[in-house]
Short mmCIF file of C-alpha atoms and ligand atoms in Angstrom, two decimals:
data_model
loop_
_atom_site.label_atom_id
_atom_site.label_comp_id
_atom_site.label_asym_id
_atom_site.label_seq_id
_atom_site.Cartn_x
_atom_site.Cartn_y
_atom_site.Cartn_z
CA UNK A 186 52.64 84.04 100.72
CA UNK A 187 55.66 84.56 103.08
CA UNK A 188 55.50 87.36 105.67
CA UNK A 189 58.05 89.44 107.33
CA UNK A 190 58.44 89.71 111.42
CA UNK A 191 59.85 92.36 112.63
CA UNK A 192 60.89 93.22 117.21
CA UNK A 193 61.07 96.66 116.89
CA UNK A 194 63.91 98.74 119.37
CA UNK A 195 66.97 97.74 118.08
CA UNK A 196 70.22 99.92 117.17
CA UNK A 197 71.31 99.07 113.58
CA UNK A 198 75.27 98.61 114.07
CA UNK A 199 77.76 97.16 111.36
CA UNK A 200 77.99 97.10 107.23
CA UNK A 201 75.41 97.17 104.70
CA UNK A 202 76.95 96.01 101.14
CA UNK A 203 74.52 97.80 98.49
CA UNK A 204 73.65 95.63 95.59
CA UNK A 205 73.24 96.98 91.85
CA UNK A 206 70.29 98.97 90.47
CA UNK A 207 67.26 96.69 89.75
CA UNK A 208 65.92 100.15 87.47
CA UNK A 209 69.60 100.30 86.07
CA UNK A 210 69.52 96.53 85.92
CA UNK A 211 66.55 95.62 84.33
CA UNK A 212 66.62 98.26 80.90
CA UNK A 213 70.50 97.26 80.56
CA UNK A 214 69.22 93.77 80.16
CA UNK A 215 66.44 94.72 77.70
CA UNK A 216 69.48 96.54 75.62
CA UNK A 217 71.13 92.95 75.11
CA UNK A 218 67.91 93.18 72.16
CA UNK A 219 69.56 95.41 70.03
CA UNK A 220 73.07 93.42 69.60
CA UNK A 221 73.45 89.76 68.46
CA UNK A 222 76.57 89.75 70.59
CA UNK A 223 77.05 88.60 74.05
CA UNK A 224 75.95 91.35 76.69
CA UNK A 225 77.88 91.16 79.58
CA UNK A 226 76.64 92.52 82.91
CA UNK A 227 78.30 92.75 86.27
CA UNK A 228 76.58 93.49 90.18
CA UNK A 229 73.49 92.42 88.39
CA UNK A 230 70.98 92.03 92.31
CA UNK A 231 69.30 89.02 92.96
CA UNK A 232 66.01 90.10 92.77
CA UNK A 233 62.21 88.73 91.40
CA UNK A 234 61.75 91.35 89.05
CA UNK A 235 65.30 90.09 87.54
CA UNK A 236 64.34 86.69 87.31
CA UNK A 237 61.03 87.99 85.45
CA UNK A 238 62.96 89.93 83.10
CA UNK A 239 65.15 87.05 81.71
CA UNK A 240 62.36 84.85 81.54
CA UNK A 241 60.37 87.54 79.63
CA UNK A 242 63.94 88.32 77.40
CA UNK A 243 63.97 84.25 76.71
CA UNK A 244 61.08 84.02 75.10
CA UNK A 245 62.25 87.14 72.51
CA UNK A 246 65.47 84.51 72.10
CA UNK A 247 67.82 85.67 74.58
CA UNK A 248 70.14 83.11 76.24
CA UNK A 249 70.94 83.82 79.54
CA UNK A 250 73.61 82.77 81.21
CA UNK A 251 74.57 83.24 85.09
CA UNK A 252 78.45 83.09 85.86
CA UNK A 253 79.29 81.18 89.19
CA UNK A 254 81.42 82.76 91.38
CA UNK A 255 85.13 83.60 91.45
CA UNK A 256 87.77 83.53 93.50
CA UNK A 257 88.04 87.24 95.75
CA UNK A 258 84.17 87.36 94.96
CA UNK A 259 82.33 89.59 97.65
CA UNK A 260 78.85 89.55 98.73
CA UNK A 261 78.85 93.27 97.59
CA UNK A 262 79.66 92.11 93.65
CA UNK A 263 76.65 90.48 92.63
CA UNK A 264 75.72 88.13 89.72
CA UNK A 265 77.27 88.21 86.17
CA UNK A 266 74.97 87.82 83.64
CA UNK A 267 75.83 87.24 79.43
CA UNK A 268 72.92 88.04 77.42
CA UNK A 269 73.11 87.14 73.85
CA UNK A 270 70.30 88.20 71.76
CA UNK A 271 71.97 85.71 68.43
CA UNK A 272 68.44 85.71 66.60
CA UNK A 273 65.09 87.41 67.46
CA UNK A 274 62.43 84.41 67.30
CA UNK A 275 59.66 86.38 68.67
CA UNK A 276 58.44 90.20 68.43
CA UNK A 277 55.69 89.63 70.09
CA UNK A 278 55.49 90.67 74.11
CA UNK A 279 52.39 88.95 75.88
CA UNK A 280 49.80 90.14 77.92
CA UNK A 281 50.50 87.47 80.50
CA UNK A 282 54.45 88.61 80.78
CA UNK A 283 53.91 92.56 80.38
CA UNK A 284 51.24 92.96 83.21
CA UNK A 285 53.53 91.73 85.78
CA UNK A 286 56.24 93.59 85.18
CA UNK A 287 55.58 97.19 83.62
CA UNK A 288 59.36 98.02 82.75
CA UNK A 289 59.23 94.79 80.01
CA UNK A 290 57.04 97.12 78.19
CA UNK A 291 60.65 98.85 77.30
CA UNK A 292 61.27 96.12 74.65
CA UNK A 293 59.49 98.29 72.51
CA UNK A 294 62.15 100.49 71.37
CA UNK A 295 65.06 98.02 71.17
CA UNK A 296 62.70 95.07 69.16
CA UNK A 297 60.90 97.71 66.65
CA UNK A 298 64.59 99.25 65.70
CA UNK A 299 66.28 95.82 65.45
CA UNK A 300 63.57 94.31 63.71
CA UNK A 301 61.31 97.04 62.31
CA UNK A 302 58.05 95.26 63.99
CA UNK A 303 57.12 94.74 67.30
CA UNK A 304 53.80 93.86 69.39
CA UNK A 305 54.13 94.56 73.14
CA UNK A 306 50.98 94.49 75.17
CA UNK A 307 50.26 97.79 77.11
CA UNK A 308 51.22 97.46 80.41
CA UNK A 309 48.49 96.21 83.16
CA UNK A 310 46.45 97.99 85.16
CA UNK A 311 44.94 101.20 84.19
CA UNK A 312 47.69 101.83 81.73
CA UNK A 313 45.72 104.59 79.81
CA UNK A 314 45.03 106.18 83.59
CA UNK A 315 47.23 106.84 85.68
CA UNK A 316 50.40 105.53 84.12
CA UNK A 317 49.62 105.92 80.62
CA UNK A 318 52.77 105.40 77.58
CA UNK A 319 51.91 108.02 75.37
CA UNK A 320 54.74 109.97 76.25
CA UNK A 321 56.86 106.28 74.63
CA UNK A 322 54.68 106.01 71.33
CA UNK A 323 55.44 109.62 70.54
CA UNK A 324 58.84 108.76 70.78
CA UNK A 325 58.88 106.23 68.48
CA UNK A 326 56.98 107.73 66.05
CA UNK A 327 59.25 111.01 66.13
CA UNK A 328 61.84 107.62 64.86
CA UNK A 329 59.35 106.80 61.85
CA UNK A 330 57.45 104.02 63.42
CA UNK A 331 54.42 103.41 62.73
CA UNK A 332 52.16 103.03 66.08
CA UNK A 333 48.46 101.38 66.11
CA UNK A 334 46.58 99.76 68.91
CA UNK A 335 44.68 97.17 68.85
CA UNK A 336 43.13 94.81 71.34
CA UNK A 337 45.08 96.05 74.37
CA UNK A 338 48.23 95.74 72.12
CA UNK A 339 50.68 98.28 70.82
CA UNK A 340 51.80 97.59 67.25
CA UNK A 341 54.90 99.70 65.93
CA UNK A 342 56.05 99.33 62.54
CA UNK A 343 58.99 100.67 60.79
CA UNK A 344 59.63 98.23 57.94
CA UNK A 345 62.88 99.83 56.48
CA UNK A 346 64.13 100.62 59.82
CA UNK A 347 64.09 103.78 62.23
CA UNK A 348 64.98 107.17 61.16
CA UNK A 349 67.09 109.57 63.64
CA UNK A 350 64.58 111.98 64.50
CA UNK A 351 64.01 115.14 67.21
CA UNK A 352 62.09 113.90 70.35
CA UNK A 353 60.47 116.38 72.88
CA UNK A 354 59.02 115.23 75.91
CA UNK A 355 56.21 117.39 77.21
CA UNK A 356 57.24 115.71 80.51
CA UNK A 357 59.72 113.93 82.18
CA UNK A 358 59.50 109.91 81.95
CA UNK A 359 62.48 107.59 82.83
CA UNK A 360 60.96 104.56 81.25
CA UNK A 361 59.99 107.01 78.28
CA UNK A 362 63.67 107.93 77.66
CA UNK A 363 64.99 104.06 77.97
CA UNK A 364 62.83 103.17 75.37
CA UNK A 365 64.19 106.85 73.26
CA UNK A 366 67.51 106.30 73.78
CA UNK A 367 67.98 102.30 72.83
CA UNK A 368 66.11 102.72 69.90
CA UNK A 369 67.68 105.75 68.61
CA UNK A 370 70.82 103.79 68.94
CA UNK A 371 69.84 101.86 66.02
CA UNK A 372 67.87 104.64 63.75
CA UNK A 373 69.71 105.66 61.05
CA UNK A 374 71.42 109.04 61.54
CA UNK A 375 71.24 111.66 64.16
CA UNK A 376 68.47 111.69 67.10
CA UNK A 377 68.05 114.15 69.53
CA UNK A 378 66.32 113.61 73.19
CA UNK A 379 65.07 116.84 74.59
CA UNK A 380 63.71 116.88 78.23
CA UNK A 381 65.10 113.64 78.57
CA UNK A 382 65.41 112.27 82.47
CA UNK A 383 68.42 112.63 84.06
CA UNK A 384 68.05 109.58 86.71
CA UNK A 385 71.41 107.72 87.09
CA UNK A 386 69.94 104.65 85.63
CA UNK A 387 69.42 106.56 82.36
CA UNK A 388 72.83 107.30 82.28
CA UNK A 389 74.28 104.09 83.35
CA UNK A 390 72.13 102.31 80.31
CA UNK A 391 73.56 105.61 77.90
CA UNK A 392 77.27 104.53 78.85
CA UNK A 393 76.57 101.10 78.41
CA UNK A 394 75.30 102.01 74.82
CA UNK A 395 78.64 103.48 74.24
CA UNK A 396 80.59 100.61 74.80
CA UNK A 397 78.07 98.81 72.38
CA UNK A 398 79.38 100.99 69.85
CA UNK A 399 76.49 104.28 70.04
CA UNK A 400 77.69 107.79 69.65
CA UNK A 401 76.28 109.92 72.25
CA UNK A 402 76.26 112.99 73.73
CA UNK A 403 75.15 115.04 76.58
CA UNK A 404 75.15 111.27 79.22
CA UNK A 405 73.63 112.63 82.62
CA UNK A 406 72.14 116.04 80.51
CA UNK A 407 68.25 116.83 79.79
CA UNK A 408 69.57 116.43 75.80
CA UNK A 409 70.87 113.38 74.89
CA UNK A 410 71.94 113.42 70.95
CA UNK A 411 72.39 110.08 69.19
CA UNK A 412 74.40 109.22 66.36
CA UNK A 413 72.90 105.47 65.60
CA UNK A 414 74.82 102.80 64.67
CA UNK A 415 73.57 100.01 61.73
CA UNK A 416 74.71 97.63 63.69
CA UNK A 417 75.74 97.01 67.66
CA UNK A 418 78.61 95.51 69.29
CA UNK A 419 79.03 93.02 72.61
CA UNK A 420 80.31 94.99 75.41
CA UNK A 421 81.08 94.57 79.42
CA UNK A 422 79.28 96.91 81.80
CA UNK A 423 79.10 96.69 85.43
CA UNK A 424 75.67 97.99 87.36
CA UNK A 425 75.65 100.98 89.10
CA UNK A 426 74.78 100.97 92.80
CA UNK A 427 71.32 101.12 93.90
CA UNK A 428 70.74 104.24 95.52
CA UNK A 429 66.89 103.62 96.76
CA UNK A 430 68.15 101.02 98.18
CA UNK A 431 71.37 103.31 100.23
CA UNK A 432 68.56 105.45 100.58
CA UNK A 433 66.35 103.21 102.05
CA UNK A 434 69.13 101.69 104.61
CA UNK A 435 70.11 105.08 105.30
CA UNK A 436 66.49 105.92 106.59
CA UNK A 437 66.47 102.48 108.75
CA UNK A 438 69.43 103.71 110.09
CA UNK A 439 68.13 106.61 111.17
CA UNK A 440 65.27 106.05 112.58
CA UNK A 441 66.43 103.26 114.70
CA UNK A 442 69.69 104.71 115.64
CA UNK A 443 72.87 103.38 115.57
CA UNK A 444 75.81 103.48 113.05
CA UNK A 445 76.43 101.89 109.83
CA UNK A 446 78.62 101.32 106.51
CA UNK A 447 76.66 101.41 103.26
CA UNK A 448 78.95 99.86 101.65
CA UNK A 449 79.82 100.29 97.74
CA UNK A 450 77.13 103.13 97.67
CA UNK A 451 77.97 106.39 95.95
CA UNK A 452 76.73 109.62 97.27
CA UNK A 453 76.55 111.47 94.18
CA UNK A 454 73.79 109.40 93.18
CA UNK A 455 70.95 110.43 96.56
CA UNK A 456 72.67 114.22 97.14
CA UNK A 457 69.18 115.27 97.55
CA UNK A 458 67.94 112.23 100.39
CA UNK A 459 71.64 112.38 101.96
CA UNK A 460 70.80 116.21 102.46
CA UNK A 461 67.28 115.96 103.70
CA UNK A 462 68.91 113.68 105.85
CA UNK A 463 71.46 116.01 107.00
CA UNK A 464 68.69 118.32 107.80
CA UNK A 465 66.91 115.92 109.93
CA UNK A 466 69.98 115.51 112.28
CA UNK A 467 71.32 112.58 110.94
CA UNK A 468 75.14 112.80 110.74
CA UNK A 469 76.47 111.62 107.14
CA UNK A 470 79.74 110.51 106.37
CA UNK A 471 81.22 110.04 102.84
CA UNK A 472 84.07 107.58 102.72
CA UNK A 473 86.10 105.78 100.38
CA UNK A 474 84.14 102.91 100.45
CA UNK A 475 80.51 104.05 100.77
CA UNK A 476 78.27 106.32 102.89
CA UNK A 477 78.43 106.23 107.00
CA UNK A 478 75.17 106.96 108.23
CA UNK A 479 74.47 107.26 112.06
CA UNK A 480 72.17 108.92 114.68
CA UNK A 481 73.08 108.81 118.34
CA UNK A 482 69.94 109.77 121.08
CA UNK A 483 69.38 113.39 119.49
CA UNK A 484 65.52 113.57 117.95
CA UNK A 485 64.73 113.71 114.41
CA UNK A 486 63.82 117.21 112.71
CA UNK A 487 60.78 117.46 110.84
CA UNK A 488 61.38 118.03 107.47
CA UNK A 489 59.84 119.83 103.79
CA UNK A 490 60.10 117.94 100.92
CA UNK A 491 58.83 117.56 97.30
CA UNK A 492 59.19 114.88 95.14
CA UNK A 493 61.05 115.43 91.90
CA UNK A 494 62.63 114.12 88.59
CA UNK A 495 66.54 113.53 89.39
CA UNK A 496 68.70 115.44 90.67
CA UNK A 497 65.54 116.17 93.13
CA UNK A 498 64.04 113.69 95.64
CA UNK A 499 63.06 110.36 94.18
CA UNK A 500 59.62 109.20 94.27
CA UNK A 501 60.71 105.82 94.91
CA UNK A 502 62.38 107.16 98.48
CA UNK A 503 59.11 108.78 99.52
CA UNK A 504 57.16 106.21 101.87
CA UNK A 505 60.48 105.64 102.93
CA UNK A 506 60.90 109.02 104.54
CA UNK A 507 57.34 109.06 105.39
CA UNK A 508 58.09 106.44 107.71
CA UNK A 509 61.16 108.18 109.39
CA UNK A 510 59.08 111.64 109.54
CA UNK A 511 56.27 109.53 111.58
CA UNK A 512 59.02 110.02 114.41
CA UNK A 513 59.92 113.52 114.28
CA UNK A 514 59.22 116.29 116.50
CA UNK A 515 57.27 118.11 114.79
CA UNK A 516 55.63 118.56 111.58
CA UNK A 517 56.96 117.34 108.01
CA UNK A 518 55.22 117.90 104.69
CA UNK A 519 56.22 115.37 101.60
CA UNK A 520 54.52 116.52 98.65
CA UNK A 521 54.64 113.81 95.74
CA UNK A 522 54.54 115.31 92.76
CA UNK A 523 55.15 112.01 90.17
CA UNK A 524 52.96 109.60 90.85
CA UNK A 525 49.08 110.93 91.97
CA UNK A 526 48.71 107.78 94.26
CA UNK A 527 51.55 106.84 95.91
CA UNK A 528 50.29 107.01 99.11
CA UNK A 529 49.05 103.52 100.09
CA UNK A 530 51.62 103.54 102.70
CA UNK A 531 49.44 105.88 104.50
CA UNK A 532 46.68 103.53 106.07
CA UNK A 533 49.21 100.92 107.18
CA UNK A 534 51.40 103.60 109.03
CA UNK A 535 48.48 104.69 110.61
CA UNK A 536 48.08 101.05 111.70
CA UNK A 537 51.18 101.12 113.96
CA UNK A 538 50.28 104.79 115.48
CA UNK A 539 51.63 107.32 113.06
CA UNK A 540 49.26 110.57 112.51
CA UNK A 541 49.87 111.64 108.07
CA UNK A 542 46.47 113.86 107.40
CA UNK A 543 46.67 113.65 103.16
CA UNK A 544 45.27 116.31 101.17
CA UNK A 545 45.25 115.56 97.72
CA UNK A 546 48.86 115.11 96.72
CA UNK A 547 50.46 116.68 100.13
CA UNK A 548 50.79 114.33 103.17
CA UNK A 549 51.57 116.50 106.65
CA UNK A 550 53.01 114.02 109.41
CA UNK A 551 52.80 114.82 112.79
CA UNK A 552 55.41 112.99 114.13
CA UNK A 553 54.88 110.72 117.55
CA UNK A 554 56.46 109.87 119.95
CA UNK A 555 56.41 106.15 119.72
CA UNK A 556 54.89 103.72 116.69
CA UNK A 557 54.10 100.45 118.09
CA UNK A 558 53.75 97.31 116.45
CA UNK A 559 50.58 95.70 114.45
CA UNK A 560 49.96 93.29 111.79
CA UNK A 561 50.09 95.66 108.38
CA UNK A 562 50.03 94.70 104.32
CA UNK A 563 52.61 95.50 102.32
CA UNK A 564 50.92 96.74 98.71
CA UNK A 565 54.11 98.01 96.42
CA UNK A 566 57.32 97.77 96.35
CA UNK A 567 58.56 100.98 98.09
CA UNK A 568 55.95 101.23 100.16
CA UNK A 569 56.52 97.51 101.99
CA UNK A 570 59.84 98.61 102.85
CA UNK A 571 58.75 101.75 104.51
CA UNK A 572 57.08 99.15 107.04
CA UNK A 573 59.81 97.54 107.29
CA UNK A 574 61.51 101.01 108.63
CA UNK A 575 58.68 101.63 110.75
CA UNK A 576 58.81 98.30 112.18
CA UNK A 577 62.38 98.38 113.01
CA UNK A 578 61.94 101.87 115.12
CA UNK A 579 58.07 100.56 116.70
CA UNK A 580 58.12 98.84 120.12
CA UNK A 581 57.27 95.45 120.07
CA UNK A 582 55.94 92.78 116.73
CA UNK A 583 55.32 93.91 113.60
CA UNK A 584 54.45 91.38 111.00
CA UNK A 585 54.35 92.64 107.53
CA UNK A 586 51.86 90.79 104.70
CA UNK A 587 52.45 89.61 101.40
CA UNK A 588 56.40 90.32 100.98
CA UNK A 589 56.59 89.30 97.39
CA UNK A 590 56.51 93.15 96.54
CA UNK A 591 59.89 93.93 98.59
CA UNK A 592 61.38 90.58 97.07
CA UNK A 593 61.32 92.09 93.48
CA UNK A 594 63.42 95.04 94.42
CA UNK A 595 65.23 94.29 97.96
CA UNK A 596 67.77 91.73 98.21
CA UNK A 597 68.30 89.58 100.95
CA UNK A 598 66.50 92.20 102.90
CA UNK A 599 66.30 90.27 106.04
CA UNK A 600 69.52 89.13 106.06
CA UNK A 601 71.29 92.21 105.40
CA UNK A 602 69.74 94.06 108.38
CA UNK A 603 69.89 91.23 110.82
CA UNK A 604 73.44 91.38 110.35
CA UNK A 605 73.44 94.39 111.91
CA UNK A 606 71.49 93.67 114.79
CA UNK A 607 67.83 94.20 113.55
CA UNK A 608 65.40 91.17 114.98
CA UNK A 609 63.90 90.23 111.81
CA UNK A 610 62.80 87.20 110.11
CA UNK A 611 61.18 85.83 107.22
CA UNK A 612 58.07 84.09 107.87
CA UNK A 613 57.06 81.42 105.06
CA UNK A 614 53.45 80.49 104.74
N1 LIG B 777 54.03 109.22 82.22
C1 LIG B 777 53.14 109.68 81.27
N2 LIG B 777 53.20 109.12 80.03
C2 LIG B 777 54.11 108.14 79.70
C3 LIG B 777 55.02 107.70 80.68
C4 LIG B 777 54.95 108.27 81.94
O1 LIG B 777 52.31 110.54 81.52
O2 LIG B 777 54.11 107.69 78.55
C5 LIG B 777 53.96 109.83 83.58
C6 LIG B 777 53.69 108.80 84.67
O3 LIG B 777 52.32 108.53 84.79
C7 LIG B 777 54.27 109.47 85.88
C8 LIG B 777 55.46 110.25 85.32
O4 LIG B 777 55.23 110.34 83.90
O5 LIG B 777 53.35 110.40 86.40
C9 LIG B 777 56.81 109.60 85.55
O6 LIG B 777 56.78 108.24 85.16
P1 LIG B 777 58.06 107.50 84.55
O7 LIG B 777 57.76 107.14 83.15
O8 LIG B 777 59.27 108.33 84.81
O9 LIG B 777 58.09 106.19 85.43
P2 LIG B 777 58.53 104.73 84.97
O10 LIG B 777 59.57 104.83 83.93
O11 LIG B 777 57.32 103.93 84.69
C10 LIG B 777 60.52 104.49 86.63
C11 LIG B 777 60.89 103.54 87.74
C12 LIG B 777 59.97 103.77 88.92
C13 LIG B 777 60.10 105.21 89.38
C14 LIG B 777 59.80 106.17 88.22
C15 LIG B 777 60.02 107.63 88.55
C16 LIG B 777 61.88 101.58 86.74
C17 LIG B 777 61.77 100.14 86.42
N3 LIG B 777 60.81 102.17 87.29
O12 LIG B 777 59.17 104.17 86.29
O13 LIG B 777 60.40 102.90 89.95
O14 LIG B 777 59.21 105.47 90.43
O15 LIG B 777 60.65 105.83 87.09
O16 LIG B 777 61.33 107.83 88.97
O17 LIG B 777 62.90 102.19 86.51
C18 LIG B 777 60.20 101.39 91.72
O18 LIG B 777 61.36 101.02 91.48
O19 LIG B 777 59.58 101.05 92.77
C19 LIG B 777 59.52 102.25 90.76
C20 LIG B 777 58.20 102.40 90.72
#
């Protein structure tokens, strides 16, 4: 298992090019399901959980193919990918392939509406606990499918197809809504979403519906109504920018210091980080080509935050700002409100000094003056790269464990902030 080393105490300087969503990336790919024509998707990252995904999407009988690059390519563009889902051969979604990668669980929808059956494993873990689907079988069943489980398996049926129906949610659930929305996009008649999530990446796999030849309405609302289509179309749609990742290199930024282009990122998509931000004295700069983020000697302010649905603070930008906070002067609070234990970050910032006293879902951060370096473990995704941040701003080594988890969502991690003058490398085992 490679590892990541990290000299702490240098000034970020230079550009950043953001890559596309991986959670915009990976449900546009499932939506290639509900078309037999090509699916053709542009700034598609590099990423593990990617090359997962088409694996898992080849054994339903998608072809993948990868375009090689053209001339006037940038590093900021990413991979094209055509996804052509000709014939279904398989509606049936292993354990082995669902457990490692909880979002393939979103081939639900598409597969039961395209070909009224489907058997997808529930998703690994303590799927029933703490990050149960029930809010996704409702859905479907609001569309006329039939839902039984058996063996650890979820079996939907819908033998003459799906029927537009209303859909509720009792709570907000992005992965919930994908599923919603790509199979109502192949029900017959009118569906309507209510309390749908309003996350960019929703959106972004709503237009991309459009072009497949879906009617809807409300993109970017809390309703989303559906007019489905008997059959979908190929279309070309290019990946939003990932904003956890802007986010992410915006909090490097800051707590290092220095100055620095996030290039291709769009500011509309983190108003709620860039402002949190903002109120932690770190001077923000919209431009035509992406965000400017820099911090010159001043200290950091301690902040308050909550984590919420979209347009509120992600989740997914939480141990992130943890991280930064661990500097301030003062006291922050970060409350997370979406996930009950997202705060394995915790112990391991504690390893390289910070002080975060956790109280059931609120974490208060003292901040200190100095983190300094120590061997830590990186255990998800969003929480390795908080490490990461806390390793660039520490004084002296910090070698960060078991990278595979920032590998499925950050690309070319170490290479895009050594660029700008962080000492990091990869270390490979
Ligand atoms: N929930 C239910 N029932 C359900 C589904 C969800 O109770 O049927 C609960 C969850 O337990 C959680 C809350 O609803 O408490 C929100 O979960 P959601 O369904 O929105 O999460 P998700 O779709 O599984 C996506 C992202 C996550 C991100 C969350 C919240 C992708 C691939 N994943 O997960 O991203 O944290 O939305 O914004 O889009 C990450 O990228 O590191 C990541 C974890």
């Amino acid at each position: 298992m490679d590892s990541i080393r990290v000299i702490g105490g240098s000034r970020l300087e230079g550009t950043i090019p953001i890559s596309g969503a991986k959670n915009a990336a990976l449900p546009l790919m499932i939506a290639s399901l509900l078309s037999a024509e090509t699916l053709t998707l542009e700034n598609v990252p590099q990423l593990a959980d990617v090359v997962q995904l088409g694996r898992i999407l080849g054994n339903h009988g998608v072809d993948l193919t990868i375009a090689g690059k053209r001339s006037g390519h940038r590093a900021v563009d990413g991979q094209t990918f055509r996804l052509t889902a000709h014939e279904i051969v398989d509606t049936l979604a292993p354990y082995e392939m669902v457990s490692r990668m909880r979002a393939s669980f979103w081939v639900l929808g598409p597969l039961v509406a395209r070909m009224g059956e489907a058997k997808v494993s529930l998703p690994g873990g303590c799927a029933i606990g703490t990050r149960p689907v029930d809010l996704h079988l409702e859905a479907l069943r609001a569309l006329g499918a039939e839902i039984e489980l058996e063996g650890g398996y979820v079996l939907a049926k819908a033998p003459k197809g799906l029927q537009g129906g209303r859909i509720t949610f009792p709570k907000v659930s992005v992965g919930a809504t994908h599923n919603a929305l790509m199979a109502s996009a192949l029900a017959k008649g009118e569906s309507v979403i209510e309390n749908a999530a309003r996350e960019p990446e929703v959106g972004d796999v709503a237009e991309c519906l459009v072009k497949m030849g879906a009617q809807i309405d409300g993109i970017g609302t809390s309703t989303l109504t559906i007019q489905g289509a008997d059959e979908l179309k190929g279309a070309v749609h290019t990946v939003l920018p990932d904003r956890i990742e802007t986010g992410t290199y915006a909090m490097a930024v800051a707590a290092t210091g220095g100055d620095v282009l996030l290039d291709n990122a769009r500011a509309d998509l983190l108003e709620s980080p860039l402002d949190i931000l903002r109120q932690a004295g770190v001077e923000i700069t919209v431009t035509n080509s992406g965000i400017r983020v820099a911090r010159n000697g001043a200290g950091l302010n301690p902040v308050n935050v909550e984590t919420q649905p979209f347009p509120g603070f992600p989740t997914d930008l939480q141990a992130q700002l943890m991280a930064l906070m661990s500097m301030a002067k003062g006291t922050s609070t970060i409350r997370e409100t979406i996930f009950e234990n997202r705060f394995m970050h915790v112990q391991e910032l504690a390893r390289l000094g910070a002080e975060i006293d956790l109280d059931g879902d609120l974490a208060s951060v003292a901040g200190v003056e100095k983190l300094h370096g120590a061997q830590v473990m990186a255990t998800d995704l969003r929480a390795s790269v908080s490490l990461v941040i806390a390793g660039l701003a520490a004084e002296g080594e910090t070698i960060i464990n078991r990278v595979y988890h920032i590998d499925r969502g950050f690309e070319r991690i170490e290479e895009k902030l050594g660029r700008c003058g962080a000492r990091i490398e990869r270390l490979s085992s």
